[in-house]
mmCIF file of C-alpha atoms in Angstrom:
data_model
loop_
_atom_site.group_PDB
_atom_site.id
_atom_site.type_symbol
_atom_site.label_atom_id
_atom_site.label_comp_id
_atom_site.label_asym_id
_atom_site.label_seq_id
_atom_site.Cartn_x
_atom_site.Cartn_y
_atom_site.Cartn_z
ATOM 1 C CA MET A 416 -0.291 0.084 -0.012
ATOM 2 C CA ASN A 417 1.103 3.313 -0.693
ATOM 3 C CA ILE A 418 0.461 6.015 2.024
ATOM 4 C CA GLN A 419 -0.323 9.062 -0.620
ATOM 5 C CA SER A 420 -3.251 6.691 -2.160
ATOM 6 C CA VAL A 421 -5.498 6.745 0.652
ATOM 7 C CA MET A 422 -4.835 10.415 1.944
ATOM 8 C CA THR A 423 -7.600 11.928 0.914
ATOM 9 C CA PRO A 424 -7.765 16.168 0.894
ATOM 10 C CA ARG A 425 -9.326 16.145 4.034
ATOM 11 C CA LEU A 426 -6.572 13.869 5.689
ATOM 12 C CA LEU A 427 -4.264 15.682 3.664
ATOM 13 C CA ALA A 428 -5.003 19.221 4.938
ATOM 14 C CA ILE A 429 -4.998 17.534 8.193
ATOM 15 C CA ALA A 430 -1.357 16.384 7.804
ATOM 16 C CA ASP A 431 -0.537 19.860 6.605
ATOM 17 C CA SER A 432 -1.576 21.453 9.795
ATOM 18 C CA VAL A 433 0.579 19.727 12.237
ATOM 19 C CA PRO A 434 3.794 21.654 12.622
ATOM 20 C CA PHE A 435 7.688 20.224 11.724
ATOM 21 C CA GLY A 436 8.754 18.236 13.985
ATOM 22 C CA ALA A 437 6.111 17.632 16.542
ATOM 23 C CA THR A 438 5.017 14.870 18.184
ATOM 24 C CA VAL A 439 1.937 13.436 17.922
ATOM 25 C CA ALA A 440 -1.007 11.881 19.829
ATOM 26 C CA ASP A 441 -3.716 10.938 17.138
ATOM 27 C CA VAL A 442 -6.961 10.823 18.743
ATOM 28 C CA GLY A 443 -9.788 8.212 17.023
ATOM 29 C CA THR A 444 -7.074 7.293 14.915
ATOM 30 C CA ASP A 445 -8.308 4.425 12.605
ATOM 31 C CA HIS A 446 -6.964 3.541 10.517
ATOM 32 C CA GLY A 447 -3.429 4.658 11.279
ATOM 33 C CA TYR A 448 -2.839 7.111 8.218
ATOM 34 C CA ILE A 449 -2.150 10.460 9.551
ATOM 35 C CA PRO A 450 0.505 9.130 11.413
ATOM 36 C CA ILE A 451 1.609 7.074 9.015
ATOM 37 C CA TYR A 452 1.736 9.491 6.690
ATOM 38 C CA LEU A 453 3.921 12.325 8.902
ATOM 39 C CA TYR A 454 6.869 10.001 9.238
ATOM 40 C CA LYS A 455 7.210 8.785 5.857
ATOM 41 C CA GLU A 456 6.848 12.710 5.053
ATOM 42 C CA HIS A 457 10.040 13.042 7.378
ATOM 43 C CA LYS A 458 7.621 15.504 9.288
ATOM 44 C CA ILE A 459 7.779 13.714 12.875
ATOM 45 C CA GLU A 460 10.212 11.058 14.253
ATOM 46 C CA ARG A 461 7.353 9.776 16.331
ATOM 47 C CA ALA A 462 3.377 9.621 17.596
ATOM 48 C CA LEU A 463 0.750 8.042 19.718
ATOM 49 C CA ALA A 464 -1.580 6.500 17.456
ATOM 50 C CA MET A 465 -5.094 6.403 20.078
ATOM 51 C CA ASP A 466 -8.676 5.038 20.171
ATOM 52 C CA LEU A 467 -11.364 4.278 22.291
ATOM 53 C CA ARG A 468 -11.657 0.986 20.589
ATOM 54 C CA GLN A 469 -9.939 -1.478 19.618
ATOM 55 C CA GLY A 470 -11.319 -2.605 16.267
ATOM 56 C CA PRO A 471 -9.529 0.388 14.675
ATOM 57 C CA LEU A 472 -6.749 0.422 17.021
ATOM 58 C CA SER A 473 -6.118 -3.234 15.689
ATOM 59 C CA ARG A 474 -6.775 -1.713 12.127
ATOM 60 C CA ALA A 475 -4.286 1.394 13.116
ATOM 61 C CA GLU A 476 -1.444 -1.767 14.144
ATOM 62 C CA GLU A 477 -1.787 -4.057 11.153
ATOM 63 C CA ASN A 478 -0.882 -0.643 8.942
ATOM 64 C CA ILE A 479 1.882 0.881 11.504
ATOM 65 C CA ASP A 480 3.057 -3.334 11.276
ATOM 66 C CA ARG A 481 2.647 -2.573 7.243
ATOM 67 C CA PHE A 482 5.533 0.379 6.999
ATOM 68 C CA GLY A 483 7.670 -1.012 9.074
ATOM 69 C CA LEU A 484 6.422 1.730 11.645
ATOM 70 C CA LYS A 485 6.353 0.066 15.350
ATOM 71 C CA ASP A 486 9.298 1.519 16.597
ATOM 72 C CA PHE A 487 8.077 5.078 15.782
ATOM 73 C CA ILE A 488 4.918 5.066 16.334
ATOM 74 C CA LYS A 489 3.198 3.269 19.463
ATOM 75 C CA THR A 490 -0.539 2.763 20.075
ATOM 76 C CA ARG A 491 -2.971 3.363 22.788
ATOM 77 C CA LEU A 492 -6.293 2.664 23.651
ATOM 78 C CA SER A 493 -7.405 5.849 25.276
ATOM 79 C CA ASP A 494 -11.064 7.611 26.020
ATOM 80 C CA GLY A 495 -9.718 10.778 24.300
ATOM 81 C CA LEU A 496 -6.614 12.035 25.725
ATOM 82 C CA CYS A 497 -7.506 10.059 28.743
ATOM 83 C CA ALA A 498 -4.526 8.052 28.456
ATOM 84 C CA LEU A 499 -2.275 10.187 27.593
ATOM 85 C CA SER A 500 0.885 11.570 30.330
ATOM 86 C CA GLU A 501 2.783 14.627 30.538
ATOM 87 C CA GLY A 502 5.089 14.555 28.129
ATOM 88 C CA GLU A 503 4.361 11.817 25.886
ATOM 89 C CA ALA A 504 3.232 14.892 23.105
ATOM 90 C CA ASP A 505 3.291 18.243 22.000
ATOM 91 C CA THR A 506 0.629 17.967 19.190
ATOM 92 C CA ALA A 507 -2.711 16.699 19.572
ATOM 93 C CA VAL A 508 -4.572 15.328 16.367
ATOM 94 C CA ILE A 509 -8.642 14.940 16.600
ATOM 95 C CA ALA A 510 -10.518 15.140 13.657
ATOM 96 C CA GLY A 511 -13.490 13.107 12.064
ATOM 97 C CA MET A 512 -16.036 13.470 14.771
ATOM 98 C CA GLY A 513 -18.257 15.838 15.968
ATOM 99 C CA GLY A 514 -17.298 19.838 17.261
ATOM 100 C CA LEU A 515 -19.501 18.797 20.494
ATOM 101 C CA LEU A 516 -17.425 15.526 20.514
ATOM 102 C CA ILE A 517 -14.146 17.220 20.235
ATOM 103 C CA ALA A 518 -14.827 20.121 23.048
ATOM 104 C CA GLU A 519 -15.586 17.025 25.135
ATOM 105 C CA ILE A 520 -12.355 15.438 24.871
ATOM 106 C CA LEU A 521 -10.630 19.003 24.764
ATOM 107 C CA GLU A 522 -12.596 19.097 28.127
ATOM 108 C CA LYS A 523 -11.235 16.132 29.737
ATOM 109 C CA SER A 524 -7.983 16.268 28.718
ATOM 110 C CA PRO A 525 -5.805 15.435 32.204
ATOM 111 C CA VAL A 526 -2.656 17.596 29.860
ATOM 112 C CA LYS A 527 -2.285 20.899 28.174
ATOM 113 C CA LEU A 528 -0.647 20.444 24.973
ATOM 114 C CA ASP A 529 0.985 23.005 22.783
ATOM 115 C CA PHE A 530 -1.363 22.744 20.150
ATOM 116 C CA TYR A 531 -4.171 21.069 18.812
ATOM 117 C CA ILE A 532 -5.398 20.074 15.170
ATOM 118 C CA LEU A 533 -9.524 19.962 15.348
ATOM 119 C CA GLN A 534 -11.357 19.138 11.977
ATOM 120 C CA PRO A 535 -14.975 18.703 13.332
ATOM 121 C CA MET A 536 -17.680 16.886 11.147
ATOM 122 C CA THR A 537 -20.110 18.426 12.663
ATOM 123 C CA ALA A 538 -21.485 21.262 14.697
ATOM 124 C CA THR A 539 -18.413 23.247 13.748
ATOM 125 C CA ALA A 540 -19.282 26.651 14.989
ATOM 126 C CA GLU A 541 -20.403 25.201 18.049
ATOM 127 C CA LEU A 542 -16.514 23.893 18.236
ATOM 128 C CA ARG A 543 -15.359 27.335 17.540
ATOM 129 C CA GLU A 544 -17.743 29.118 20.258
ATOM 130 C CA TYR A 545 -16.327 26.476 22.949
ATOM 131 C CA LEU A 546 -12.554 27.448 22.258
ATOM 132 C CA ALA A 547 -13.143 30.978 22.954
ATOM 133 C CA GLN A 548 -14.758 30.619 25.499
ATOM 134 C CA ASN A 549 -12.726 28.266 27.488
ATOM 135 C CA ASP A 550 -9.205 30.050 26.999
ATOM 136 C CA TYR A 551 -8.264 28.220 23.140
ATOM 137 C CA GLU A 552 -7.239 30.602 20.127
ATOM 138 C CA ILE A 553 -7.734 29.903 16.799
ATOM 139 C CA THR A 554 -4.099 30.016 14.975
ATOM 140 C CA ASP A 555 -4.974 29.052 11.568
ATOM 141 C CA GLU A 556 -7.539 27.268 9.783
ATOM 142 C CA ARG A 557 -8.334 26.210 6.136
ATOM 143 C CA LEU A 558 -10.512 24.118 4.355
ATOM 144 C CA ALA A 559 -10.464 21.188 2.371
ATOM 145 C CA LYS A 560 -13.482 19.924 0.019
ATOM 146 C CA GLU A 561 -13.819 15.965 -0.323
ATOM 147 C CA ASP A 562 -17.410 14.349 -1.982
ATOM 148 C CA ASN A 563 -18.276 17.677 -2.540
ATOM 149 C CA LYS A 564 -18.589 18.531 1.221
ATOM 150 C CA ILE A 565 -16.170 21.355 2.840
ATOM 151 C CA TYR A 566 -14.363 21.091 5.867
ATOM 152 C CA THR A 567 -12.568 22.766 8.624
ATOM 153 C CA VAL A 568 -9.336 22.427 9.638
ATOM 154 C CA MET A 569 -8.180 24.172 12.676
ATOM 155 C CA THR A 570 -4.742 24.745 14.663
ATOM 156 C CA VAL A 571 -5.619 25.444 17.848
ATOM 157 C CA LYS A 572 -3.374 26.631 21.375
ATOM 158 C CA HIS A 573 -4.420 27.399 25.030
ATOM 159 C CA GLY A 574 -4.825 31.565 25.353
ATOM 160 C CA LYS A 575 -7.219 33.864 24.661
ATOM 161 C CA MET A 576 -9.472 34.774 21.667
ATOM 162 C CA THR A 577 -12.204 37.255 21.354
ATOM 163 C CA VAL A 578 -15.133 37.560 19.107
ATOM 164 C CA LEU A 579 -16.723 40.439 18.349
ATOM 165 C CA ASP A 580 -19.555 39.360 15.294
ATOM 166 C CA PRO A 581 -21.640 35.948 16.067
ATOM 167 C CA VAL A 582 -21.202 35.529 12.495
ATOM 168 C CA TYR A 583 -17.025 34.115 12.936
ATOM 169 C CA TYR A 584 -18.401 31.591 14.849
ATOM 170 C CA GLN A 585 -20.071 30.176 11.251
ATOM 171 C CA VAL A 586 -17.065 31.334 9.509
ATOM 172 C CA GLY A 587 -13.357 31.768 11.108
ATOM 173 C CA GLU A 588 -11.694 35.058 11.111
ATOM 174 C CA LYS A 589 -8.392 33.158 9.762
ATOM 175 C CA LEU A 590 -10.397 31.607 6.930
ATOM 176 C CA ILE A 591 -11.018 35.603 5.980
ATOM 177 C CA GLU A 592 -7.323 36.633 6.399
ATOM 178 C CA ASN A 593 -6.249 33.617 4.668
ATOM 179 C CA ARG A 594 -8.514 34.323 2.080
ATOM 180 C CA ASP A 595 -8.507 30.763 1.603
ATOM 181 C CA PRO A 596 -10.239 29.494 -2.021
ATOM 182 C CA LEU A 597 -12.934 27.513 -0.703
ATOM 183 C CA LEU A 598 -14.427 29.976 1.631
ATOM 184 C CA PRO A 599 -16.836 31.322 -1.184
ATOM 185 C CA GLU A 600 -18.129 28.019 -1.853
ATOM 186 C CA LEU A 601 -18.707 27.989 2.357
ATOM 187 C CA LEU A 602 -20.139 30.871 2.492
ATOM 188 C CA ASP A 603 -22.850 29.910 -0.341
ATOM 189 C CA LEU A 604 -23.609 26.645 1.524
ATOM 190 C CA LEU A 605 -23.909 28.767 4.612
ATOM 191 C CA ILE A 606 -26.276 31.468 3.155
ATOM 192 C CA HIS A 607 -28.331 28.951 1.464
ATOM 193 C CA LYS A 608 -28.733 26.665 5.007
ATOM 194 C CA TYR A 609 -29.776 30.009 6.967
ATOM 195 C CA SER A 610 -31.772 31.167 4.734
ATOM 196 C CA GLU A 611 -34.012 28.313 4.679
ATOM 197 C CA ALA A 612 -33.815 27.929 8.519
ATOM 198 C CA LEU A 613 -35.231 31.282 8.622
ATOM 199 C CA GLY A 614 -38.092 30.401 6.266
ATOM 200 C CA GLY A 615 -39.358 27.961 8.079
ATOM 201 C CA LEU A 616 -39.044 29.944 11.334
ATOM 202 C CA LEU A 617 -41.593 32.495 9.679
ATOM 203 C CA ARG A 618 -43.507 30.571 8.259
ATOM 204 C CA ALA A 619 -44.399 29.188 11.547
ATOM 205 C CA GLU A 620 -45.624 31.953 13.235
ATOM 206 C CA LYS A 621 -44.435 30.429 16.671
ATOM 207 C CA VAL A 622 -44.043 33.273 19.462
ATOM 208 C CA ASP A 623 -41.830 30.994 21.431
ATOM 209 C CA THR A 624 -38.883 30.903 18.069
ATOM 210 C CA ARG A 625 -39.151 35.151 17.589
ATOM 211 C CA ALA A 626 -35.529 34.489 19.748
ATOM 212 C CA LYS A 627 -34.166 32.227 17.645
ATOM 213 C CA THR A 628 -35.403 34.575 14.777
ATOM 214 C CA ASP A 629 -33.686 37.390 15.671
ATOM 215 C CA VAL A 630 -30.574 35.209 15.670
ATOM 216 C CA TYR A 631 -30.603 33.530 12.257
ATOM 217 C CA LYS A 632 -31.599 37.277 10.772
ATOM 218 C CA MET A 633 -28.643 38.347 12.404
ATOM 219 C CA VAL A 634 -26.061 35.272 10.798
ATOM 220 C CA LEU A 635 -27.442 35.995 7.376
ATOM 221 C CA THR A 636 -27.150 39.702 7.037
ATOM 222 C CA GLY A 637 -23.289 38.944 8.666
ATOM 223 C CA LEU A 638 -22.708 35.426 5.938
ATOM 224 C CA LYS A 639 -23.988 38.041 3.191
ATOM 225 C CA ARG A 640 -21.702 40.831 3.787
ATOM 226 C CA LEU A 641 -18.850 38.585 4.006
ATOM 227 C CA LYS A 642 -19.681 37.311 0.546
ATOM 228 C CA GLU A 643 -20.228 40.751 -0.959
ATOM 229 C CA ALA A 644 -16.506 40.620 0.999
ATOM 230 C CA CYS A 645 -15.414 37.954 -0.703
ATOM 231 C CA ASP A 646 -16.440 38.612 -4.146
ATOM 232 C CA LEU A 647 -14.083 41.403 -4.397
ATOM 233 C CA TRP A 648 -11.116 39.777 -3.890
#
């Protein structure tokens, strides 16, 4: 097996976000492709592949053995980062799961690391809000498109982050600063999503949805403003 052949755009964006020379704890490693790729690309020297279940961990062990990397990539059963000890890693990759689960893993972590590479499959806005409210700072973001879906990859460290407008929970400020080429497409998707949701709330005409309606209107206005700015790039 050629490791490059199994690295999808989403996985490549995650791997590209890992700092050079990092010691990585890959949470929810599944097949172990990310640490294997990082080692084969000479970006890291060692890693820990972690998973909650033995099945995925066994698949990772088979792949690690296939590439002859047992001395460099160790495996461990772990609920998130709970089985990680101080000094075993400086960077965590937490990818391919929901944003709320990622937030829960960070909340339960027994150690503080230098960097966290986060790739939520859902609840991206909720994850950004959690980070802002719990002393994390997003230092970089990038987008990847795979199977007609757009995924966000965040580089995060401990620090302070001020979010001045709720729209930046939907679209990270770093994506705008970086002028990510996929950002206009992401904005179109979000505008469609919130337009549909707002239409449903307005048709319902329920008193208890007014507060939510106001929030959706504000977010939709902000998304359209960002899209207009992107169109001028």
